[in-house]
mmCIF file of C-alpha atoms in Angstrom:
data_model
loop_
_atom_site.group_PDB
_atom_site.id
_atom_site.type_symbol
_atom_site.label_atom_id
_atom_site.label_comp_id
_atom_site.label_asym_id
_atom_site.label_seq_id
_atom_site.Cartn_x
_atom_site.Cartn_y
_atom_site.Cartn_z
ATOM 1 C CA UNK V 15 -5.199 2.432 -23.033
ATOM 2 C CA UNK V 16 -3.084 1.493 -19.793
ATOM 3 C CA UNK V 17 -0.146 4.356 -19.549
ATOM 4 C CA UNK V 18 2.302 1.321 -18.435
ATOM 5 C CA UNK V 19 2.192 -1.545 -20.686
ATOM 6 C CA UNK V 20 -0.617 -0.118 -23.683
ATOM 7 C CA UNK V 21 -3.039 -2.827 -22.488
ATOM 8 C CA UNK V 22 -7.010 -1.880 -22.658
ATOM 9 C CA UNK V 23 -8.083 -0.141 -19.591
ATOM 10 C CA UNK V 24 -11.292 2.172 -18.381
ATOM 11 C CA UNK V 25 -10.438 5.254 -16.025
ATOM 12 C CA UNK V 26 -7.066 6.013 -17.409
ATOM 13 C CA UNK V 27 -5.703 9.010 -16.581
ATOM 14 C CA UNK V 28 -2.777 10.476 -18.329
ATOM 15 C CA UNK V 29 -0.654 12.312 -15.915
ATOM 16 C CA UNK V 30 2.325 13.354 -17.820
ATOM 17 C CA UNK V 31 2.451 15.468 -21.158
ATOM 18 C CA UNK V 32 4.768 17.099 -23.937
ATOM 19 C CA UNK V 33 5.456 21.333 -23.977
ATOM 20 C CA UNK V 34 7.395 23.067 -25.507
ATOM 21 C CA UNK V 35 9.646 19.778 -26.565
ATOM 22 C CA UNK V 36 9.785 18.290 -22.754
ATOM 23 C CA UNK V 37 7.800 16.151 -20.824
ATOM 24 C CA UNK V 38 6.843 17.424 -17.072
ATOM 25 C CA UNK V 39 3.916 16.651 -14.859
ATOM 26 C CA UNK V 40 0.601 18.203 -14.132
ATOM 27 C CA UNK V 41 -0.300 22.185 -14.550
ATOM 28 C CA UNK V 42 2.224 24.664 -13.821
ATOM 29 C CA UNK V 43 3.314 28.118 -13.863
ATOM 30 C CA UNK V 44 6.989 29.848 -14.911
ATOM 31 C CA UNK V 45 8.115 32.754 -13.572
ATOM 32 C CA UNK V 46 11.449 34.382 -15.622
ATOM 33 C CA UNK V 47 13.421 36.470 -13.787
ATOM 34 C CA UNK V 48 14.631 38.549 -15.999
ATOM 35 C CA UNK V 49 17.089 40.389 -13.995
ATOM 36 C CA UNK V 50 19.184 37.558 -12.555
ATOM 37 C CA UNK V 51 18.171 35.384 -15.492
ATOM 38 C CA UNK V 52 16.728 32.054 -13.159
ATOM 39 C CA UNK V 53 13.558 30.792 -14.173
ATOM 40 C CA UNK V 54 11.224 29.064 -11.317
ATOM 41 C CA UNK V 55 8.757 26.111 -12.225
ATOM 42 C CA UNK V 56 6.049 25.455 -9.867
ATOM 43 C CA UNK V 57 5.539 21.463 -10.205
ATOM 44 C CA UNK V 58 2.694 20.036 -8.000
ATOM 45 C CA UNK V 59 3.226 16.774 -8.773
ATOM 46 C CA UNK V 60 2.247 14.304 -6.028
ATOM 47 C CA UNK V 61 5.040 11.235 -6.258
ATOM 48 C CA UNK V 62 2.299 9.515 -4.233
ATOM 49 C CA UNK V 63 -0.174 10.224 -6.447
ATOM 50 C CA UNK V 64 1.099 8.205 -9.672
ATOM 51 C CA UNK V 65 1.218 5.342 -7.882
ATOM 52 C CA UNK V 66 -2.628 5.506 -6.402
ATOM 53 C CA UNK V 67 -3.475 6.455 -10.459
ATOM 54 C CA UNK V 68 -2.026 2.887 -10.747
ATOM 55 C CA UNK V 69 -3.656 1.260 -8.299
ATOM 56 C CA UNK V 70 -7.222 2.044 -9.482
ATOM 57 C CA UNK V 71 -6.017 1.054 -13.203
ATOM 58 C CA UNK V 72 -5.544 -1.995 -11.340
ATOM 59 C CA UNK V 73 -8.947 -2.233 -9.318
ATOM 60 C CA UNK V 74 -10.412 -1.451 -12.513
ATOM 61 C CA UNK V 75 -8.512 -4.451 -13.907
ATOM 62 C CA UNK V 76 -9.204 -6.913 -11.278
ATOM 63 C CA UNK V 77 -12.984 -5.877 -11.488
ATOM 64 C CA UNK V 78 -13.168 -6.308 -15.598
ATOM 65 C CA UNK V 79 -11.575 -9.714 -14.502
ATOM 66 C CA UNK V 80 -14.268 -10.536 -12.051
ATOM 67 C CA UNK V 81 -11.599 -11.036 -8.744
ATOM 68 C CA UNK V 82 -11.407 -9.832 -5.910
ATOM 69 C CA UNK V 83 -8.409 -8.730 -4.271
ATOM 70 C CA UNK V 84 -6.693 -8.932 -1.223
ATOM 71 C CA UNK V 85 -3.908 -7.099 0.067
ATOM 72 C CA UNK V 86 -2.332 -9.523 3.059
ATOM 73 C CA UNK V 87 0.514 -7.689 4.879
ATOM 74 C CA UNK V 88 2.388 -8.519 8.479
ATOM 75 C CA UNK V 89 6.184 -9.101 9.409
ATOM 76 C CA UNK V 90 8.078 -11.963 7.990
ATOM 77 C CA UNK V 91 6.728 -15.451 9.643
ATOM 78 C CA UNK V 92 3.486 -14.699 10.593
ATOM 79 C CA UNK V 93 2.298 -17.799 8.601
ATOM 80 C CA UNK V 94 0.877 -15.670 5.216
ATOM 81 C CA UNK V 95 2.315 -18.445 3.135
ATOM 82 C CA UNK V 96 0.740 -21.295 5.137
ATOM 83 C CA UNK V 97 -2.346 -19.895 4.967
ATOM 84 C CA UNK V 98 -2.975 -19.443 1.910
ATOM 85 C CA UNK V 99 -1.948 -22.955 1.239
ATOM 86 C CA UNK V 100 -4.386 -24.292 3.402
ATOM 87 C CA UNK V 101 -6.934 -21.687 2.042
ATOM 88 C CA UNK V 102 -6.497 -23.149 -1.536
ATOM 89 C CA UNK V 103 -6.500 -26.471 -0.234
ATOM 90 C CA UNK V 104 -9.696 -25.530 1.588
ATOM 91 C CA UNK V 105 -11.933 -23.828 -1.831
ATOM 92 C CA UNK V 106 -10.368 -25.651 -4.661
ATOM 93 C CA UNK V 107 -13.026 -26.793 -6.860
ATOM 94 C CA UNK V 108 -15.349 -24.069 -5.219
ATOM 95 C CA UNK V 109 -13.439 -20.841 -5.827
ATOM 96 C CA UNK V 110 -10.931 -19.783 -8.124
ATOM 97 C CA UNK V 111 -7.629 -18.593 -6.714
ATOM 98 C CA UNK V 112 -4.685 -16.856 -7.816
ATOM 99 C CA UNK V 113 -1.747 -15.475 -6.054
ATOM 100 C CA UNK V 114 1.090 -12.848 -6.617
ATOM 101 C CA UNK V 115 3.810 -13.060 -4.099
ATOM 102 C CA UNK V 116 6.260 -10.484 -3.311
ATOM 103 C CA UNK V 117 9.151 -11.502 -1.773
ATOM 104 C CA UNK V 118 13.158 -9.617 -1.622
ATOM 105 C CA UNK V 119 14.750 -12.720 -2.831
ATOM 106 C CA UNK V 120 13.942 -16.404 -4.065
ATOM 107 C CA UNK V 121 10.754 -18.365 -6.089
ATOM 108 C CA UNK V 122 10.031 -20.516 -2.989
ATOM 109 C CA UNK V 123 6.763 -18.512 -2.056
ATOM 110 C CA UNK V 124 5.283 -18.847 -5.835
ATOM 111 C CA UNK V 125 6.211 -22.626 -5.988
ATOM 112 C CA UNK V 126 4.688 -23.734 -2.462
ATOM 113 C CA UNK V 127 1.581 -21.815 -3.954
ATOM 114 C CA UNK V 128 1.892 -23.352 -7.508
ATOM 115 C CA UNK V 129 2.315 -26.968 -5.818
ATOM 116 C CA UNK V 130 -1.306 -26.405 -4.589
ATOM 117 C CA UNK V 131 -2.304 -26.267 -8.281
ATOM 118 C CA UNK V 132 -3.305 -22.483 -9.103
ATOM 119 C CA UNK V 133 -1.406 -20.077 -10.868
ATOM 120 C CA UNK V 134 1.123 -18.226 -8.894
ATOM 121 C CA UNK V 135 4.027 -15.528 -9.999
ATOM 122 C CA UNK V 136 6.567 -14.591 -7.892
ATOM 123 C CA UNK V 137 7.662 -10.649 -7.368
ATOM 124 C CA UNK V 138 11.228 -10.162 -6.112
ATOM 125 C CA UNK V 139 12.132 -6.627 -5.402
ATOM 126 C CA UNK V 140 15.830 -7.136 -4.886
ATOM 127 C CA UNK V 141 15.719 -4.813 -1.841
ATOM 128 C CA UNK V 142 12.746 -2.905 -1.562
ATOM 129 C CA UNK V 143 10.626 -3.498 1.202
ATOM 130 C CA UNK V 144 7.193 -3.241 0.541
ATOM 131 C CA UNK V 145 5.146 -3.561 -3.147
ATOM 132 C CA UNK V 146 4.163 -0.877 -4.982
ATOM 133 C CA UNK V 147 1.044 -0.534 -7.856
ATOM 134 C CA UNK V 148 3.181 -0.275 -10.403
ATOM 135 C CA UNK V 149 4.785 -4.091 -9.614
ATOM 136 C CA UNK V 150 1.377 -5.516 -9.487
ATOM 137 C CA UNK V 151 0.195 -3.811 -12.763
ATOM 138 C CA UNK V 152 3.184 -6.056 -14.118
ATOM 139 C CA UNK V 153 2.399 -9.128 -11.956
ATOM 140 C CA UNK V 154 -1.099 -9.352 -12.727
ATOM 141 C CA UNK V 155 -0.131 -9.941 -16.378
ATOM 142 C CA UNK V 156 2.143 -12.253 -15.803
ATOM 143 C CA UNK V 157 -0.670 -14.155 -13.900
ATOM 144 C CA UNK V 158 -2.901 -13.656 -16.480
ATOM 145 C CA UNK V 159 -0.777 -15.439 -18.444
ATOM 146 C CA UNK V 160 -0.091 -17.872 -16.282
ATOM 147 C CA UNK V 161 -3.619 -19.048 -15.819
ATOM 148 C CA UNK V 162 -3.866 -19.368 -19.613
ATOM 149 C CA UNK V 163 -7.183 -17.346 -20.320
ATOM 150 C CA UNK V 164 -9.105 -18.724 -17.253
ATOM 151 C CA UNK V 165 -10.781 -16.548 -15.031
ATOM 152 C CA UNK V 166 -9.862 -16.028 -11.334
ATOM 153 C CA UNK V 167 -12.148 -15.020 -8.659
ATOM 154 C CA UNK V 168 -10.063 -14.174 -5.290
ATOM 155 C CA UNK V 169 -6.725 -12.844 -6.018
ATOM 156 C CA UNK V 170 -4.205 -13.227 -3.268
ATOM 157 C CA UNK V 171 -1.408 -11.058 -2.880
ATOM 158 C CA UNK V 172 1.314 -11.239 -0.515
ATOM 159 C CA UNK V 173 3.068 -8.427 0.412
ATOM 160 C CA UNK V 174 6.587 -8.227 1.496
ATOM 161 C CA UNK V 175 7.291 -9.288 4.939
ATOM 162 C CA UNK V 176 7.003 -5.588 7.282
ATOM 163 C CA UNK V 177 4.441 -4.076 8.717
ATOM 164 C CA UNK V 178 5.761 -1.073 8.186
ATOM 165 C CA UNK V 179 6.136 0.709 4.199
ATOM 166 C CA UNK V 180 3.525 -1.838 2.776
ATOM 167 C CA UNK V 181 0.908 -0.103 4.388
ATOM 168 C CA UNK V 182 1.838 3.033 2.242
ATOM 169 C CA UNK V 183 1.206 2.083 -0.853
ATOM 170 C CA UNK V 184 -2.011 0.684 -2.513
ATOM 171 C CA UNK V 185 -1.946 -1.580 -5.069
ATOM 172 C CA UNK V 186 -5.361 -1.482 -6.171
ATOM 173 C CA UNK V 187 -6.764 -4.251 -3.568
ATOM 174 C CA UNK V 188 -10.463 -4.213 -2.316
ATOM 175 C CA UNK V 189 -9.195 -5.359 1.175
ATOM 176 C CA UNK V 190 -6.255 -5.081 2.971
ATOM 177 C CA UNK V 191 -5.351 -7.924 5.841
ATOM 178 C CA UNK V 192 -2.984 -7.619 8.674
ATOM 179 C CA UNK V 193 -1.690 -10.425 10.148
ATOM 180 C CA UNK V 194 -0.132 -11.070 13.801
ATOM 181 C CA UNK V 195 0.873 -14.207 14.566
ATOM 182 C CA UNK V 196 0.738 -14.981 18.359
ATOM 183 C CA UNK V 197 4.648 -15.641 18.691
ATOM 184 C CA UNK V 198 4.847 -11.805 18.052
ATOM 185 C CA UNK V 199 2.792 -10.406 20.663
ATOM 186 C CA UNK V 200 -0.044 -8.415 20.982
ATOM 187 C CA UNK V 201 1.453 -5.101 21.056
ATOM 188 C CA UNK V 202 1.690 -4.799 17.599
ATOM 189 C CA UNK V 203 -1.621 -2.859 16.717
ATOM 190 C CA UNK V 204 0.038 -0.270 19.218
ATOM 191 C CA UNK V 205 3.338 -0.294 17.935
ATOM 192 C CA UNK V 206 2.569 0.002 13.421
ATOM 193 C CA UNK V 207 -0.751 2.055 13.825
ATOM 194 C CA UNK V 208 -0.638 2.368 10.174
ATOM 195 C CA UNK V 209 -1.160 -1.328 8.912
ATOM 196 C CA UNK V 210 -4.012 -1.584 11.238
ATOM 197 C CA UNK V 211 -6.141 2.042 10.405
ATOM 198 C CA UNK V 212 -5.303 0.893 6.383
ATOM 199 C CA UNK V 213 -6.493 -2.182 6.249
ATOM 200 C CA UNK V 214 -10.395 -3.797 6.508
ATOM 201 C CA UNK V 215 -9.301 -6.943 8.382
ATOM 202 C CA UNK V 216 -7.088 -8.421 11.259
ATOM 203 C CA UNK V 217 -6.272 -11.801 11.725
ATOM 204 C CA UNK V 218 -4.446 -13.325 14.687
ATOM 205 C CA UNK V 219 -2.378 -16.682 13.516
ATOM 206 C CA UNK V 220 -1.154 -19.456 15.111
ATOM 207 C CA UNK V 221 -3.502 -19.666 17.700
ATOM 208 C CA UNK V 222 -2.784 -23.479 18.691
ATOM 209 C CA UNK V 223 0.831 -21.694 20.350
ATOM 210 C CA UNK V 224 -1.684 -19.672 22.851
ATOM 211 C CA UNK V 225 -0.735 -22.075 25.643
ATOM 212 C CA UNK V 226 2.833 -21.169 25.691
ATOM 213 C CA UNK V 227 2.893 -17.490 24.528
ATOM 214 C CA UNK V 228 1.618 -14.779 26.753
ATOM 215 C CA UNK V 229 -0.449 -13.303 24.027
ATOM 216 C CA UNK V 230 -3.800 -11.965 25.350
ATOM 217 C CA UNK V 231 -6.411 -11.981 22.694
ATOM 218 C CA UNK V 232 -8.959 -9.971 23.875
ATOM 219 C CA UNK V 233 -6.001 -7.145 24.576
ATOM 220 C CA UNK V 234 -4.427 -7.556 21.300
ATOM 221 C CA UNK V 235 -8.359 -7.035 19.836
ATOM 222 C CA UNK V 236 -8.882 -4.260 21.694
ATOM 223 C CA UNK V 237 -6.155 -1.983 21.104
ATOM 224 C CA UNK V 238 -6.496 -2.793 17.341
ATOM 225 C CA UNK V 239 -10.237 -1.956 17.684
ATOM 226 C CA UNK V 240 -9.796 1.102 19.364
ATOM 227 C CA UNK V 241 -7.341 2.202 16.298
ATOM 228 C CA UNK V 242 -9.773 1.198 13.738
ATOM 229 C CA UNK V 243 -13.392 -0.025 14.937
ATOM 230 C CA UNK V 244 -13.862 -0.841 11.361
ATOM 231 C CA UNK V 245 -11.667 -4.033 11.400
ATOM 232 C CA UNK V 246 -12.849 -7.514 11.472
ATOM 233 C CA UNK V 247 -10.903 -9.219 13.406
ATOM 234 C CA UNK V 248 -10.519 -13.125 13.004
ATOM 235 C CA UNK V 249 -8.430 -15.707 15.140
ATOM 236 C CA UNK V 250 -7.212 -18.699 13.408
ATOM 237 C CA UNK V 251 -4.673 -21.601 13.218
ATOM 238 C CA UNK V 252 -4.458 -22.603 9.549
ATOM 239 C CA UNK V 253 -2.843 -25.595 10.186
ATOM 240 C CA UNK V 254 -5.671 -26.869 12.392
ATOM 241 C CA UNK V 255 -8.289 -25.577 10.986
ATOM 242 C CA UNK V 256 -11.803 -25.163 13.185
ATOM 243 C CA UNK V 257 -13.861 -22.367 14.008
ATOM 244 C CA UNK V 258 -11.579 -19.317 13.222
ATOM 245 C CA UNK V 259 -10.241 -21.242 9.977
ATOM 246 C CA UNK V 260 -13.957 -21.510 9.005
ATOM 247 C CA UNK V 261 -14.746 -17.732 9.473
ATOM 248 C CA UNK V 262 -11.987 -16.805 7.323
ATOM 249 C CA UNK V 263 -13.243 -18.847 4.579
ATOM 250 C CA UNK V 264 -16.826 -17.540 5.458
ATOM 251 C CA UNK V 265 -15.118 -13.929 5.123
ATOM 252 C CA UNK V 266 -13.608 -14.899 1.460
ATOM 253 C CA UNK V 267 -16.653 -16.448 0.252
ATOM 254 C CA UNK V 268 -18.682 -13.376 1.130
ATOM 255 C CA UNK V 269 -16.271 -10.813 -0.829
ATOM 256 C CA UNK V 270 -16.579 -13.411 -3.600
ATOM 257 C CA UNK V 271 -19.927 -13.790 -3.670
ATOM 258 C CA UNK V 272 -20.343 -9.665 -3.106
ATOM 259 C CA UNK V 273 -18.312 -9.550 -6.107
ATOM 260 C CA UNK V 274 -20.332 -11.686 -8.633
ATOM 261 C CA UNK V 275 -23.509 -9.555 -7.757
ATOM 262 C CA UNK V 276 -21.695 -6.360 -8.707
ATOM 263 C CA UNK V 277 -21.353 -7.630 -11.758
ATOM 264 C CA UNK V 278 -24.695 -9.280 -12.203
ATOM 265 C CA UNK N 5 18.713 26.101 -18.423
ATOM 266 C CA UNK N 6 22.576 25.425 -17.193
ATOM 267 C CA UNK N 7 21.671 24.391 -13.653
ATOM 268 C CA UNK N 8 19.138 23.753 -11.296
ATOM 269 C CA UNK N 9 19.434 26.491 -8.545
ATOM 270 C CA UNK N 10 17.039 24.471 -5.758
ATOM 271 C CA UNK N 11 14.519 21.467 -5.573
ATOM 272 C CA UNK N 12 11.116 22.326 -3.035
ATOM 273 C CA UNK N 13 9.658 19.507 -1.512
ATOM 274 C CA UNK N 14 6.463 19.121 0.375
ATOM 275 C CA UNK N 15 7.035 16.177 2.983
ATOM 276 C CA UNK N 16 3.689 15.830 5.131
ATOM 277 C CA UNK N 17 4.242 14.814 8.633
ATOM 278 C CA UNK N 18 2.042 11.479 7.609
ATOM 279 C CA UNK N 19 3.467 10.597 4.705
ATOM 280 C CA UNK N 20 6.324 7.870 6.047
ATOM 281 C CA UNK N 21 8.538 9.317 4.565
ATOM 282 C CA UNK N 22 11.792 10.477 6.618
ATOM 283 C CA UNK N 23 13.021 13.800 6.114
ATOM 284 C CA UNK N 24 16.701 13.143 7.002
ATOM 285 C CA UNK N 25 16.653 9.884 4.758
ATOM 286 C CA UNK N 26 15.327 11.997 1.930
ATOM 287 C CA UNK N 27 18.075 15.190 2.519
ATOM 288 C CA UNK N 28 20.664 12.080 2.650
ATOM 289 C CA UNK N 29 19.214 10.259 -0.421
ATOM 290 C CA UNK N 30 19.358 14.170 -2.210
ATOM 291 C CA UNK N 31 22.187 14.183 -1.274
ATOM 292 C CA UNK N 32 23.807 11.130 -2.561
ATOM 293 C CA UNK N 33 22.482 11.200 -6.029
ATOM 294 C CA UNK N 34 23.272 14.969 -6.516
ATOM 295 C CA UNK N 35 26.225 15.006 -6.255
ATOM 296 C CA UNK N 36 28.720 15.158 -9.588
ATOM 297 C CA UNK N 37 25.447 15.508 -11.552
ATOM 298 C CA UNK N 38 26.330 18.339 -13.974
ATOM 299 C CA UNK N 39 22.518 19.752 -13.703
ATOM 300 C CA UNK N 40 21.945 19.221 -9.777
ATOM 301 C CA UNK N 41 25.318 18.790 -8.519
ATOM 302 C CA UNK N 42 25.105 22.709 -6.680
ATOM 303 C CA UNK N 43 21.309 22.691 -5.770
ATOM 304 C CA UNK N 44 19.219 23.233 -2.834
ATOM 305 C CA UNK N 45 17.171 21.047 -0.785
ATOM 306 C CA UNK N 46 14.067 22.856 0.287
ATOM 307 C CA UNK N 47 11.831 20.598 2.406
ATOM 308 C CA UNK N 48 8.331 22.184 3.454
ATOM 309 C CA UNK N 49 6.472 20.074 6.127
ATOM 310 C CA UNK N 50 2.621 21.061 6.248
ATOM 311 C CA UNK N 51 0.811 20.546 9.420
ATOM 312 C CA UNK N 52 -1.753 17.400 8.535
ATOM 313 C CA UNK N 53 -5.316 17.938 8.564
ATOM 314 C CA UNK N 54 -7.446 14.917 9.484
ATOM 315 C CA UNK N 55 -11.252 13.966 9.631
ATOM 316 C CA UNK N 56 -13.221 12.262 12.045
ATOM 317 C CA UNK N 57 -14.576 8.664 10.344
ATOM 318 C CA UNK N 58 -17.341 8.795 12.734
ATOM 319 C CA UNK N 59 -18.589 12.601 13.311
ATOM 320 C CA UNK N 60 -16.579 14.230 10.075
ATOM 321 C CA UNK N 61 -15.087 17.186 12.832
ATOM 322 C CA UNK N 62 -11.974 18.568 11.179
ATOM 323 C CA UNK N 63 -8.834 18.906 13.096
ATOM 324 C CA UNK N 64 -5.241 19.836 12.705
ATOM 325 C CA UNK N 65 -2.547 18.076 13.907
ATOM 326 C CA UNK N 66 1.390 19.357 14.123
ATOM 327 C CA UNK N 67 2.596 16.109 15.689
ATOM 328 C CA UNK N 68 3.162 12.994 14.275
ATOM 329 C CA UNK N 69 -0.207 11.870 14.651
ATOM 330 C CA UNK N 70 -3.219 13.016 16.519
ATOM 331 C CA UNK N 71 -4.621 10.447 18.832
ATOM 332 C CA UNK N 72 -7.705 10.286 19.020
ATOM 333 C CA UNK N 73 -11.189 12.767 17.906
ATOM 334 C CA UNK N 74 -11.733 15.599 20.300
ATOM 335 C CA UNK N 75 -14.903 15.618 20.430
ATOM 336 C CA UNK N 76 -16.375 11.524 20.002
ATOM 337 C CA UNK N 77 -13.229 10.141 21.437
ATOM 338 C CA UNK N 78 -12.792 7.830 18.073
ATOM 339 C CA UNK N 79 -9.579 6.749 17.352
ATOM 340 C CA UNK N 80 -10.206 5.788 13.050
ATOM 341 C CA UNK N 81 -8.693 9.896 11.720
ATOM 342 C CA UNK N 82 -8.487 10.148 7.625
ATOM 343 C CA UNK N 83 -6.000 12.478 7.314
ATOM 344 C CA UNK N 84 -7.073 15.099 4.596
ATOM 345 C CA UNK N 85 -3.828 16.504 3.681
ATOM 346 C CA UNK N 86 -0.100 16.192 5.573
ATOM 347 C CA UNK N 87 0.109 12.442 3.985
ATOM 348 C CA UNK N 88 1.518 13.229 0.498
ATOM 349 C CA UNK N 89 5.181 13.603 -0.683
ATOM 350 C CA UNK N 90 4.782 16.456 -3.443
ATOM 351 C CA UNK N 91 7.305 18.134 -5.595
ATOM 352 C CA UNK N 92 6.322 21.831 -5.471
ATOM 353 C CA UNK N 93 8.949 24.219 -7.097
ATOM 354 C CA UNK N 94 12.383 23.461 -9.121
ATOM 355 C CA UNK N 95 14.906 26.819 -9.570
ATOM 356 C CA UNK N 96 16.365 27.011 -12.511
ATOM 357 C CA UNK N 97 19.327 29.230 -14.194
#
């Protein structure tokens, strides 16, 4: 059983427990002083730790499911929303997408996304900057929900607009994206080291502004590169579509496709 | 139990998380509380230990973050320990 909600779920771990009529965390050890009458607990709880418990409850969810997710995270304006627009628009009928967006305030990100025709919730945190596990535990039932029994295949989600807590926390994605969009400039792989060693993928956006940014490519793809040489790195303009546009679906169809043979 | 005497956190130098914001946040939500309203702060920052992705060498790191590997030059360091926010100890009376 899932610890948050009681829904059916493999690999739970239970990570809180009764003694001694109260509820504490993990294994411990008391030591009574008996002479001034203070009593010490040693905890050793991780707060960090219930929330990456969560996040593979949720992997394991998303797997059962058959979807892969992805984890897209940059500052606010990079064009997350716009792509994925144009991403839908590009696989409908072919794959089948559905999106959680987290946003401070307002629906607007969930209904550009639902006006595309897939199912789409909408996360506000009312302040907090990033997502957390626990919110997309919630959100993915809601989208379940929302898609009324039918599977999806690539789950979206978009994080809140910073590239700086998001990359903290994992919500249980298979691949994390970090987007720069080339208004920004290509110092940010320097500058938030963190989004780009945590995640599997970089994409540059907006490339049709090249001609009137100074935003070196190659530059910005080598500095991120020499953070993580992991990272595929992909340069697009969803609007515009062409070759980078195409690789990025190439990239999604793959992880789909990768997906349906783990399951075969 | 009347009151808690002091709190013991373990704040890793990679975690993100700010020590001062945390004291402040302590703080804040201490104070009047009939249980923590006179107790402690103890912040412990262990030194984080991170691995090589490429050639798995082992090294520690008392800064912020440590560059790059010593001995292939890569840049991609899991950190090992020093990225976790634990509660360690609570003091009671």
């Amino acid at each position: 059983m899932c610890d948050s909600c009681g829904c059916p779920s493999p690999g739970t771990t239970s990570y809180s427990h009764d003694h001694d009529g109260h509820s504490h965390s993990h294994s411990h050890g008391h030591h009574h002083n008996a002479t001034s009458g203070t009593r010490t607990v040693d905890v050793h709880a991780s707060l960090f730790a219930a929330n990456d418990a969560l996040a593979k409850i949720n992997r394991d969810h998303f797997e059962e499911m058959g979807a892969v997710a992805l984890n897209l995270i940059s500052s606010p304006g990079s064009g997350k929303t716009t792509l994925l627009e144009h991403t839908i628009e590009a696989l409908k009928g072919e794959i089948r997408i559905g999106v959680i967006e987290g946003d401070i305030e307002t629906e607007r990100d969930a209904d550009r996304i639902r006006a595309k025709g897939v199912p789409a919730i909408q996360l506000t945190t009312g302040g907090a900057c990033h997502l957390d596990a626990a919110m997309i535990h919630r959100g993915f039932h809601q989208l379940q929900k929302e898609a009324g029994g039918d599977n999806i295949d690539l789950l979206f989600i978009e994080n809140v607009g910073n590239l700086v807590c998001p990359a903290t926390f994992d919500l249980g994605e298979h691949e994390r994206v970090v987007l720069v969009s080339v208004p920004e400039g290509p110092d940010k792989p320097a500058k938030y080291p963190k989004a780009f060693t945590s995640s599997h993928t970089f994409l540059i956006t907006k490339t049709d502004l090249l001609p009137y940014f100074d935003f070196p490519v190659a530059e910005a793809t080598r500095e991120a590169l020499q953070l993580n040489h992991h990272l595929k790195v992909i340069d697009l303009c969803a609007t515009k579509g062409g070759e980078g546009f195409e690789s990025w679906l190439g990239y999604l169809r793959g992880l789909v496709a990768a997906m349906k043979a783990k399951r075969r | 139990m009347e009151k808690v005497l002091s709190v013991t956190m373990e704040i890793g130098t990679l975690s993100g998380v700010v020590i001062d914001s945390f004291q402040f946040g302590f703080d804040t939500l201490t104070t009047g509380e009939r249980l923590l309203g006179e107790s402690n702060l103890i912040i412990r920052t262990p030194d984080a230990v991170c691995r090589c992705s490429d050639c798995g060498h082992v090294m520690m790191s008392s800064g912020i973050r440590t560059e790059q590997c010593p001995l292939c030059r890569n840049r991609l360091l899991i950190p090992e320990s020093g990225d976790d926010l634990v509660l360690r100890q609570v003091e009671m009376e």
